[in-house]
mmCIF file of C-alpha atoms in Angstrom:
data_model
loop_
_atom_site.group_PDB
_atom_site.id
_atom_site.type_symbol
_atom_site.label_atom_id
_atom_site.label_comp_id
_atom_site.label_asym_id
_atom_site.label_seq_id
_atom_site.Cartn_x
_atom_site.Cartn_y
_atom_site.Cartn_z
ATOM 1 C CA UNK A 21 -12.346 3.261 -27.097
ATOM 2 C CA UNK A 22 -9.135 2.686 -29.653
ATOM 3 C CA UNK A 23 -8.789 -0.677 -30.815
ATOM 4 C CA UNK A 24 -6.668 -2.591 -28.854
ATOM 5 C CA UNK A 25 -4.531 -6.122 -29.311
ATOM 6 C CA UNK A 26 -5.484 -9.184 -27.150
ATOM 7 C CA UNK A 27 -2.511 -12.067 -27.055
ATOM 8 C CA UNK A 28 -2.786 -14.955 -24.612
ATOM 9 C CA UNK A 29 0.531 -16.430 -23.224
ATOM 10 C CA UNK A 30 1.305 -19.562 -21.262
ATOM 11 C CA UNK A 31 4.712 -19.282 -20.182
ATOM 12 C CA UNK A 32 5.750 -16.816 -17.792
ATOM 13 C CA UNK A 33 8.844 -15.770 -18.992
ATOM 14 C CA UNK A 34 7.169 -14.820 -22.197
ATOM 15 C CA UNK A 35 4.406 -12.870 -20.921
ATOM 16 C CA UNK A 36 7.061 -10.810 -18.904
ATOM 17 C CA UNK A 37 9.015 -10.235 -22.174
ATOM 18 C CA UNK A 38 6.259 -9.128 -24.562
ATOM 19 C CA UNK A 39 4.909 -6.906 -21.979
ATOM 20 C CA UNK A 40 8.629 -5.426 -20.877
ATOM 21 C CA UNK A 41 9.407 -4.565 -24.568
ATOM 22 C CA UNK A 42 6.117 -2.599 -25.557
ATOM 23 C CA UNK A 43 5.502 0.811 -23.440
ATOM 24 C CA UNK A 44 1.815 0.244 -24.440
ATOM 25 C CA UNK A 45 1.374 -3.122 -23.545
ATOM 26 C CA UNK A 46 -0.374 -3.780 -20.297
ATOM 27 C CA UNK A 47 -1.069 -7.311 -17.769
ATOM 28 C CA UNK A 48 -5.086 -9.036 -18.228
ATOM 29 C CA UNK A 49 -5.777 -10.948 -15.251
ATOM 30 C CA UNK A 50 -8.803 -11.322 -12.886
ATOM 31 C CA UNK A 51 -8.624 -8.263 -10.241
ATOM 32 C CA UNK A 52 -7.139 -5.755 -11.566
ATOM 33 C CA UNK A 53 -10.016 -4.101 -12.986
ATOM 34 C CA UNK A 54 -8.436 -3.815 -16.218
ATOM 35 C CA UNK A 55 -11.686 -3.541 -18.225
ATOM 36 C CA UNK A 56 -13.631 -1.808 -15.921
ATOM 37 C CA UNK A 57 -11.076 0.993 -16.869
ATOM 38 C CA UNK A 58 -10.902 0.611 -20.563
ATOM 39 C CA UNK A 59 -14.232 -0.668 -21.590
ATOM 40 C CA UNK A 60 -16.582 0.894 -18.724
ATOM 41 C CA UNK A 61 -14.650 4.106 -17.765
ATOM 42 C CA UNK A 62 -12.328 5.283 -20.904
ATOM 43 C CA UNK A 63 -9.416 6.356 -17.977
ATOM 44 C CA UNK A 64 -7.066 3.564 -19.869
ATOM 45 C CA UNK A 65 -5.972 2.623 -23.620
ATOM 46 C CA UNK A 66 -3.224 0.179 -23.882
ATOM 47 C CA UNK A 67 -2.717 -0.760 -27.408
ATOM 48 C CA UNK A 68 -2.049 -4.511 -26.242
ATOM 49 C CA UNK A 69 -3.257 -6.758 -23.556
ATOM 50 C CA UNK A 70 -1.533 -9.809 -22.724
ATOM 51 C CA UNK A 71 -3.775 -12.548 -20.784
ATOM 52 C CA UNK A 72 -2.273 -14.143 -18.049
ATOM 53 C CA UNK A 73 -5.066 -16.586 -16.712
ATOM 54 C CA UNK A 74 -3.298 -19.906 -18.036
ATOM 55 C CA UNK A 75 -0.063 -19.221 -16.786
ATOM 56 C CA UNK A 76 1.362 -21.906 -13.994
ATOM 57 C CA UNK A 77 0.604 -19.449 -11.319
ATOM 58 C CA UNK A 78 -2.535 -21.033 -9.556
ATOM 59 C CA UNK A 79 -1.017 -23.273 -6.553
ATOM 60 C CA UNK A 80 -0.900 -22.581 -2.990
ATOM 61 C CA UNK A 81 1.629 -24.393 -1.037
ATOM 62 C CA UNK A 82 2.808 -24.217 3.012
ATOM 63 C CA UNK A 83 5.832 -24.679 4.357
ATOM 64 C CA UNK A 84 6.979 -24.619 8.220
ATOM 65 C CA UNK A 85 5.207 -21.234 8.813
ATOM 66 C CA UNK A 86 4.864 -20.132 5.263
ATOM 67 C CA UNK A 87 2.095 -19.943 2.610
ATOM 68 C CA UNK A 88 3.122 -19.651 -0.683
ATOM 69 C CA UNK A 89 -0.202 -18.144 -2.806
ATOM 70 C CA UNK A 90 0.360 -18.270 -6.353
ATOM 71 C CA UNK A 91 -0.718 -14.913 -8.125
ATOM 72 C CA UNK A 92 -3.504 -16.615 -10.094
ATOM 73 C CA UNK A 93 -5.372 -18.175 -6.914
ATOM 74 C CA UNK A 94 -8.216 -16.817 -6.547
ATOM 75 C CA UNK A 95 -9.853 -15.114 -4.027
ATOM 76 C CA UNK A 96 -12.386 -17.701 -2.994
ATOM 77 C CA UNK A 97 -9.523 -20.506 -3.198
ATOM 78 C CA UNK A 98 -7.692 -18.574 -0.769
ATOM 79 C CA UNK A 99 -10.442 -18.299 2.159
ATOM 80 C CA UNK A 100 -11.490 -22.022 1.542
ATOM 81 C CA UNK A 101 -7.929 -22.952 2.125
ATOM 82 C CA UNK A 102 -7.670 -24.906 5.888
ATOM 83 C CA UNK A 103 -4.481 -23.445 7.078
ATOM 84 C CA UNK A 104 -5.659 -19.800 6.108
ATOM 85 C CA UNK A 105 -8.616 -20.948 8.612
ATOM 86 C CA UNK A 106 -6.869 -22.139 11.090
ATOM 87 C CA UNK A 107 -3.727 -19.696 11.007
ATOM 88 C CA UNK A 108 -4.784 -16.850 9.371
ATOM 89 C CA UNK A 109 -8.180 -15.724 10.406
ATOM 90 C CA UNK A 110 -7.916 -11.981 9.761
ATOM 91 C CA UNK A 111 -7.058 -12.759 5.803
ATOM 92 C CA UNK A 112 -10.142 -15.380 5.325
ATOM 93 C CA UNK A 113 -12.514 -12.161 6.839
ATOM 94 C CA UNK A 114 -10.958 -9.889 5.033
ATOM 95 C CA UNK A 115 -11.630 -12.309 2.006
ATOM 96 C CA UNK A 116 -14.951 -12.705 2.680
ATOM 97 C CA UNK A 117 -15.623 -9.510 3.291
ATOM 98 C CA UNK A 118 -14.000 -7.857 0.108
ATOM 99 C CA UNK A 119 -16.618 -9.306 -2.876
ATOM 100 C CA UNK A 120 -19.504 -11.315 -3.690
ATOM 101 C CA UNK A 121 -18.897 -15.031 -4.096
ATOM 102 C CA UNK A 122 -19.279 -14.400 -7.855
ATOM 103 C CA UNK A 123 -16.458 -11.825 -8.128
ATOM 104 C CA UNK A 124 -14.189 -14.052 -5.376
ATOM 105 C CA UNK A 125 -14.703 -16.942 -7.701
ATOM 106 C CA UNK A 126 -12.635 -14.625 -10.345
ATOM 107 C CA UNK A 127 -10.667 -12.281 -8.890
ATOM 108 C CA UNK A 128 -7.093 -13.486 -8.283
ATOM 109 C CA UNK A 129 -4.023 -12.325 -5.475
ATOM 110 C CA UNK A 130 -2.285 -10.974 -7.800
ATOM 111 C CA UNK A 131 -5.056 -8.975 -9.209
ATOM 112 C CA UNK A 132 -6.404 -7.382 -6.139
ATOM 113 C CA UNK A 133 -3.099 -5.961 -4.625
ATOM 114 C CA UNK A 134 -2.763 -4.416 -7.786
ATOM 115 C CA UNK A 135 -6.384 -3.394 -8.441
ATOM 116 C CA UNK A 136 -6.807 0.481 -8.876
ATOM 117 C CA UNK A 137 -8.500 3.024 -6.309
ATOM 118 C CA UNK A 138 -12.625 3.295 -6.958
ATOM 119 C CA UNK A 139 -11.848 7.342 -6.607
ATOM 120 C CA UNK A 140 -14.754 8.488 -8.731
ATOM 121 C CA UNK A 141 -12.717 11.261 -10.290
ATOM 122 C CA UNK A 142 -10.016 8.991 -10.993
ATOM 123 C CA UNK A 143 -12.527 6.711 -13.025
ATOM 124 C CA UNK A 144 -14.462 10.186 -14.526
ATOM 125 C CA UNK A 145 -12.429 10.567 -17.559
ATOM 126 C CA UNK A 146 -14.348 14.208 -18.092
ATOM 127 C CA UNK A 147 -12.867 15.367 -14.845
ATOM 128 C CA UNK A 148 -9.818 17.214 -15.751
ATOM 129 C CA UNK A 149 -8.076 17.623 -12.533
ATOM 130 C CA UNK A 150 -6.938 14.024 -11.574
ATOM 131 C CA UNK A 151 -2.963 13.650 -10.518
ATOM 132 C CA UNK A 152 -3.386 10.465 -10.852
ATOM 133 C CA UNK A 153 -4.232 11.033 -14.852
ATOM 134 C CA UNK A 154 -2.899 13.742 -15.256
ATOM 135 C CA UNK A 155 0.010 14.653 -13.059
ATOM 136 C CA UNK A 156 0.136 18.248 -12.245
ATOM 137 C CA UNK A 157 -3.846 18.526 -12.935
ATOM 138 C CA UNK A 158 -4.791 19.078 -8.995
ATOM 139 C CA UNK A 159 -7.103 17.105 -7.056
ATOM 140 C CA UNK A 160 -11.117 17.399 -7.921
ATOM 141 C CA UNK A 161 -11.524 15.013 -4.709
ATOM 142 C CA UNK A 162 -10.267 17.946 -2.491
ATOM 143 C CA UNK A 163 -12.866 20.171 -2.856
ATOM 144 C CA UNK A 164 -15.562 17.884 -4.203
ATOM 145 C CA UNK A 165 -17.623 15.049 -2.782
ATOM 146 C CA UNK A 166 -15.285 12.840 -0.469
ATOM 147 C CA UNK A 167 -16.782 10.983 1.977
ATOM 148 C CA UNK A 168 -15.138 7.965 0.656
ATOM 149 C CA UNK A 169 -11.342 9.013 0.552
ATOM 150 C CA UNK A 170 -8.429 9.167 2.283
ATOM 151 C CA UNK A 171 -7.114 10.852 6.096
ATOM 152 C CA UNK A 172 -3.625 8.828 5.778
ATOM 153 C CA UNK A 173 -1.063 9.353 3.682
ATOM 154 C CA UNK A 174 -2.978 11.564 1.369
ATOM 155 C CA UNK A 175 -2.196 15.716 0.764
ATOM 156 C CA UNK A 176 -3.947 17.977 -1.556
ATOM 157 C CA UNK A 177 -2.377 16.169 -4.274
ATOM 158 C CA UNK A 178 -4.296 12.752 -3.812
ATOM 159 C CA UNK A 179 -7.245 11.525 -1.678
ATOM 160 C CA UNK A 180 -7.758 8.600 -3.399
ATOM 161 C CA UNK A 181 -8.113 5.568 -1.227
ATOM 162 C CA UNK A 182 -6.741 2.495 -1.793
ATOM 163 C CA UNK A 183 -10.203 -0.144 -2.263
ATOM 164 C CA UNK A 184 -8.361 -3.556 -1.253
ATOM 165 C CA UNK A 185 -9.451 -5.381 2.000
ATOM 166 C CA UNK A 186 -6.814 -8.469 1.590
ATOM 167 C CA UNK A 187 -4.237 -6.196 1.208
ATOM 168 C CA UNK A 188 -5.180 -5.024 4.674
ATOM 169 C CA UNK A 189 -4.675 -7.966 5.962
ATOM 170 C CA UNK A 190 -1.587 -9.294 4.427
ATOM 171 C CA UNK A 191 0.037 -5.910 5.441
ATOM 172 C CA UNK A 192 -0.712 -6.740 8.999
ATOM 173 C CA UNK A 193 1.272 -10.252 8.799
ATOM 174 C CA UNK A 194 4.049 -9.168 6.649
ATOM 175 C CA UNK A 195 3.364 -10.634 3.445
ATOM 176 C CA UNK A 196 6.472 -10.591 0.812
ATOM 177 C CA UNK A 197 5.617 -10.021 -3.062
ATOM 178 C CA UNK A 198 7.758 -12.152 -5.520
ATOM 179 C CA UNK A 199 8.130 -10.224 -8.760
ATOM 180 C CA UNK A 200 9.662 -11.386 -12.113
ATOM 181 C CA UNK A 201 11.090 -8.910 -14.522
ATOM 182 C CA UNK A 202 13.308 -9.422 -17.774
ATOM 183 C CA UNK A 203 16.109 -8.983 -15.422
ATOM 184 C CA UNK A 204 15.209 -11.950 -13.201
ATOM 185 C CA UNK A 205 12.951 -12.253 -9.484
ATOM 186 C CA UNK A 206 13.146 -10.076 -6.567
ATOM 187 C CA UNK A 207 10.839 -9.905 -3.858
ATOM 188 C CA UNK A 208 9.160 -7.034 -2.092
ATOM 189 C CA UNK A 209 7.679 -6.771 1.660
ATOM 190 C CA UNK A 210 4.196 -5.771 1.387
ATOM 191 C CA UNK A 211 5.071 -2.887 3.241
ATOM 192 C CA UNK A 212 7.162 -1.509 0.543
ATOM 193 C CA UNK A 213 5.117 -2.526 -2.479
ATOM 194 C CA UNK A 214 2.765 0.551 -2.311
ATOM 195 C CA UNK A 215 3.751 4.133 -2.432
ATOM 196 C CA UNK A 216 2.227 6.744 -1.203
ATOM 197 C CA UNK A 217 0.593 9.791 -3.533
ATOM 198 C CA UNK A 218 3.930 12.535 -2.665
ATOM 199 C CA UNK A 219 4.706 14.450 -5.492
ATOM 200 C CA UNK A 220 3.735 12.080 -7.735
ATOM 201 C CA UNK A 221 0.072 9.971 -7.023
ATOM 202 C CA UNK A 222 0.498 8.654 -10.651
ATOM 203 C CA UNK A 223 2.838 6.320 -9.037
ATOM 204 C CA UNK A 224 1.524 3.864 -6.841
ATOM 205 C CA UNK A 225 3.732 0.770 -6.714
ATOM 206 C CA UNK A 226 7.176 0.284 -6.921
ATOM 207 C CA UNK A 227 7.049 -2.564 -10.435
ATOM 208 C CA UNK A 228 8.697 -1.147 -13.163
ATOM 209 C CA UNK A 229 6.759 -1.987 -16.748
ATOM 210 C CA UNK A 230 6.765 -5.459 -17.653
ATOM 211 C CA UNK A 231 7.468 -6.704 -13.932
ATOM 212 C CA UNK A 232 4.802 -9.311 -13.059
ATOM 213 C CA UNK A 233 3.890 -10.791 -9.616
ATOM 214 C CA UNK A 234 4.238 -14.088 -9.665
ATOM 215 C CA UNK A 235 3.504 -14.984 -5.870
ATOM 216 C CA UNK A 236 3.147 -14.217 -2.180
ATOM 217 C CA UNK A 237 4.206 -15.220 0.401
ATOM 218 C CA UNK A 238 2.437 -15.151 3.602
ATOM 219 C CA UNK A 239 3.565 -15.732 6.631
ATOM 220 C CA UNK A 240 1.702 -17.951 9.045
ATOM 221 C CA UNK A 241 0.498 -16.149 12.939
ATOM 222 C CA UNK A 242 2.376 -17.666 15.617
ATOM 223 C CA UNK A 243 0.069 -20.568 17.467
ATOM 224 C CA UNK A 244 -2.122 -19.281 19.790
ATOM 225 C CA UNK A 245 -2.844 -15.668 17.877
ATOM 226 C CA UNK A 246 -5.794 -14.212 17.635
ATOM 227 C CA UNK A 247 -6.818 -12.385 14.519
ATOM 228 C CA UNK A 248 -9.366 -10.678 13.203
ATOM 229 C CA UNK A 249 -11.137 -8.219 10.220
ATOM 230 C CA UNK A 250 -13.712 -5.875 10.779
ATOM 231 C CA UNK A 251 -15.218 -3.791 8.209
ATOM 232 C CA UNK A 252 -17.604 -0.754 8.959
ATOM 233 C CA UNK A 253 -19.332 0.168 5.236
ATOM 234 C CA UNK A 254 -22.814 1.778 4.456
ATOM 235 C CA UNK A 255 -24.575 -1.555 4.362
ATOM 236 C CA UNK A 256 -23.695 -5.367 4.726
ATOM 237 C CA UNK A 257 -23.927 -5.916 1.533
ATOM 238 C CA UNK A 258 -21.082 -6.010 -1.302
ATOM 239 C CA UNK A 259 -19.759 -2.101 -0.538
ATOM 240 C CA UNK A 260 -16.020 -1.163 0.098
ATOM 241 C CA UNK A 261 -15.232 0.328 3.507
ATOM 242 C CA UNK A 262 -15.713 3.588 5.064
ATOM 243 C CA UNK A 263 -13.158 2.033 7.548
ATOM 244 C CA UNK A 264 -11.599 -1.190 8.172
ATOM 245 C CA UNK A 265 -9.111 -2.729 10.766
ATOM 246 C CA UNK A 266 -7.270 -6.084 10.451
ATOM 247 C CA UNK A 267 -5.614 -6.836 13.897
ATOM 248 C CA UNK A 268 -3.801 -10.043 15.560
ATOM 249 C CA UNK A 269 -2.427 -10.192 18.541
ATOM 250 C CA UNK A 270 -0.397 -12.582 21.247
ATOM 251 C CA UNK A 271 -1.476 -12.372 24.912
ATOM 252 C CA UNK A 272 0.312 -13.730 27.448
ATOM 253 C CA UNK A 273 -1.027 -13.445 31.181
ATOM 254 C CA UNK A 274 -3.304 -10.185 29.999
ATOM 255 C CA UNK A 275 0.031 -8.590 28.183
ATOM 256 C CA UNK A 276 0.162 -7.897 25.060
ATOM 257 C CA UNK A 277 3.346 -9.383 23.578
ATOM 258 C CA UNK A 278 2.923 -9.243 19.695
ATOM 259 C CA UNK A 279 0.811 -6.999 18.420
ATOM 260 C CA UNK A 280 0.096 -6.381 14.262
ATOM 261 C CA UNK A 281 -2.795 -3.575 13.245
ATOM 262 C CA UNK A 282 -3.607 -2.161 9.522
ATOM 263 C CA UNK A 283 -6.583 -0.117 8.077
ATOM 264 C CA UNK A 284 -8.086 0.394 5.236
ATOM 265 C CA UNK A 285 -10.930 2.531 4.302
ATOM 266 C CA UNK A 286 -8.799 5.325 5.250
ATOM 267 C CA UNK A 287 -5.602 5.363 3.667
ATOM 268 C CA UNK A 288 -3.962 5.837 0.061
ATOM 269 C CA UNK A 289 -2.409 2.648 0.482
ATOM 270 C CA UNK A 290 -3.135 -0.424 2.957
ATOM 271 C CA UNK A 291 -1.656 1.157 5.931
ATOM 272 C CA UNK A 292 0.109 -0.599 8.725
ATOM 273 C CA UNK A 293 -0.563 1.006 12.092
ATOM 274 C CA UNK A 294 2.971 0.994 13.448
ATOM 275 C CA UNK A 295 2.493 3.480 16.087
ATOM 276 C CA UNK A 296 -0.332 1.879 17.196
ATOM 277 C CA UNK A 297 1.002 -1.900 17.316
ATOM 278 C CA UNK A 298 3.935 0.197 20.049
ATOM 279 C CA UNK A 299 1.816 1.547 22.530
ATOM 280 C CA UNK A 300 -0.149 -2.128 22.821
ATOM 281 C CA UNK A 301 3.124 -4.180 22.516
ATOM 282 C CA UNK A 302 3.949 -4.639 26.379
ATOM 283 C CA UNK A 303 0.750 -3.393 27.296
ATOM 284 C CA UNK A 304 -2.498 -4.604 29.299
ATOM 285 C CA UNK A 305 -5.105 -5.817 27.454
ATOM 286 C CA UNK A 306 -7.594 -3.121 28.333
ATOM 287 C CA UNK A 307 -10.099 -0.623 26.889
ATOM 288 C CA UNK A 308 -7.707 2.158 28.111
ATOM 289 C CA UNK A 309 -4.716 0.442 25.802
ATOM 290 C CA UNK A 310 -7.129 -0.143 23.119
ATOM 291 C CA UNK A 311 -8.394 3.704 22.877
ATOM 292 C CA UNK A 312 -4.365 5.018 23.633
ATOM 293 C CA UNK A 313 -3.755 2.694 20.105
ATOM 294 C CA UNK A 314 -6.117 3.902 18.344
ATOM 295 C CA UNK A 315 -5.166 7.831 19.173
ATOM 296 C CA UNK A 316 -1.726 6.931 17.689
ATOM 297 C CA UNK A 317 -2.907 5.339 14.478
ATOM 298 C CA UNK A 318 -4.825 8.381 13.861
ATOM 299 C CA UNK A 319 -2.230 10.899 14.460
ATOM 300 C CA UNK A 320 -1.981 13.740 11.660
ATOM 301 C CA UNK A 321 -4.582 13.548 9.684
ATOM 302 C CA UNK A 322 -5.429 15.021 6.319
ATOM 303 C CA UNK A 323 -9.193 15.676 6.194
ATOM 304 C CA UNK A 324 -11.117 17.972 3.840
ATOM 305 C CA UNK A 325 -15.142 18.990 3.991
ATOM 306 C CA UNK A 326 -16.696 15.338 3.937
ATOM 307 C CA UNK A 327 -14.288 13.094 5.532
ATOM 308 C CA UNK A 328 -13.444 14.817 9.064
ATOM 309 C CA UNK A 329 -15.814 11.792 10.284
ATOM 310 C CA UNK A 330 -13.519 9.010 9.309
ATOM 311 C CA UNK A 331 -11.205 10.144 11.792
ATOM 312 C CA UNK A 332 -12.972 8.900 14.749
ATOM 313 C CA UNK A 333 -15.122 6.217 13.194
ATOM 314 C CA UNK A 334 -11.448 4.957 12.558
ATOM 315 C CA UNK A 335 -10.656 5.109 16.271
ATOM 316 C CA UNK A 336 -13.922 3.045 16.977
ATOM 317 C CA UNK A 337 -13.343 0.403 14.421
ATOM 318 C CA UNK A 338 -10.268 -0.104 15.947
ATOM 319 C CA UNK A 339 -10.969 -0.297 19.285
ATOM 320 C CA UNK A 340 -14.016 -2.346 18.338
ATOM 321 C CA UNK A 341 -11.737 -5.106 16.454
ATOM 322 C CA UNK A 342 -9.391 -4.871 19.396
ATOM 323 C CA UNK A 343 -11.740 -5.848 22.111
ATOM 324 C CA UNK A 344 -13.300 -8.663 19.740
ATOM 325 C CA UNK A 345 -9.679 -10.338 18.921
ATOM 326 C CA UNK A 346 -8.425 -9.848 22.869
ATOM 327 C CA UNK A 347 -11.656 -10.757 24.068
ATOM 328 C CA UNK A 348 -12.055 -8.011 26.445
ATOM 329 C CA UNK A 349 -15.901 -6.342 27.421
ATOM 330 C CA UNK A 350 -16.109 -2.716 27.242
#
């Protein structure tokens, strides 16, 4: 490992400049996995990392039918917080479900939406053909081991599947990123934020260098929703997903009148079931609806040797979360 500079900042505005202004200078902040991939892995070397951790960025406040979740909250703040309980049950499981108590007591928002995938070639810096590294490499996931990659949105340029189980869940409700670059704020639907592999899997947000997330905003599920996360993984213990559903729907009379699905486990970025969330918008609450959505999430599929079984273990976990969030027996 090169040597590298550490700087800590307190003032936003700073930390966004001194980071904007030096190619080489990268973000520190619980998450991220920052270290893991200098110190542990060798995959990064940023000549300067600028600390974030005392910056104002720590409160969560509600409005109407709006939380506002600073980018420095962390992870176990967020699922102790009462109106996340009452409102937003799908984000405290996926919460829960994402690390140990230890790592939730560190890891911030900000930090896991923009944590990096757990692809084992990615983090392998003696495997030469990573796009992600190296764009234009190939993709050793393709033809290796790859039981834990990606069916959605990935091609034989990138398998790599995105590790977050929040993100899941605040793709599901619509969650808006507020970003602050030397050019001022903007904000960012959730839905936007990630990009998929394409041409180039190097890229896989839309921040340019220097931009820093500063806050999300969540919106609240109407009253009477039911929500949930469910998380199929090799054992119960701290392991990211094999596949993962975040779902919340509105029933009215046995119809289905709003309807919001995700998954993770399966996807190069948190990926929001739209075709799904039409056929069970309008819909009975039934088995047969249940199965017909999960057939449309899992349209088109890219599998290679090793992950041909995600494809219908995705179909189950969804109809699985379904039935528990509806309430309907198989």
């Amino acid at each position: 490992m090169r040597p590298f500079e550490y700087v800590r900042v307190d003032d936003t505005s700073a930390a966004v400049a001194l980071v904007s202004a030096d190619p080489e200078a990268q973000y520190l902040a619980g998450g991220t996995t920052q270290l893991d991939l200098m110190l542990k892995d060798g995959v990064l070397e940023p000549e300067r990392l600028v600390d974030i951790a005392h910056l104002p960025l720590g409160e969560i406040n509600r409005s109407e039918d709006t939380l506002r979740v600073g980018a420095l909250v962390t992870m176990e703040e967020l699922a102790a917080d009462p109106t996340v309980g009452e409102r937003l049950p799908l984000v405290r499981e996926a919460l829960l479900a994402g690390a140990s108590p230890q790592l939730r007591n560190m890891a911030t928002i900000g930090g896991n939406v923009l944590q990096r995938t757990r692809c084992r070639y990615f983090r392998d810096a003696a495997v030469a053909a990573c796009n992600k590294r190296a764009p234009g490499s190939g993709c050793a996931a393709v033809t290796g081991a790859a039981r834990m990659h990606a069916i959605l949105g990935a091609s034989e340029r990138c398998i790599a599947v995105h590790a977050s189980d929040l993100c899941v869940a605040l793709v599901a409700v619509d969650a808006v990123v507020h970003v602050q670059g030397v050019g001022g704020e903007r904000s960012v639907p959730l839905t936007e934020f990630y990009v998929v592999p394409g041409e180039r899997p190097d890229i896989e947000n839309v921040l340019e260098h220097g931009e820093l997330i500063t806050a999300l905003e969540v919106p609240l599920l109407p009253m009477g929703a039911r929500s949930g996360y469910l998380k199929v993984r090799d054992r119960a213990s701290y392991e990211f997903a094999l596949t993962s559903a975040a779902a919340a729907l509105v029933i009215e009379d046995g119809t289905i009148v709003m309807a919001r699905l995700a998954l993770g486990g399966v996807a190069t970025i948190p990926w929001r079931a739209r075709d799904a969330e039409e056929v069970l918008t309008g819909a009975a609450a039934s088995d047969r609806t249940f199965r017909a959505a999960a057939d449309a999430a899992l349209r088109d599929p890219f599998t290679v040797a090793g992950t041909e079984f995600k494809v219908e273990l995705a179909k189950r976990t969804i109809v699985r979360i379904l039935r528990t969030v509806s309430g309907v027996l198989s």
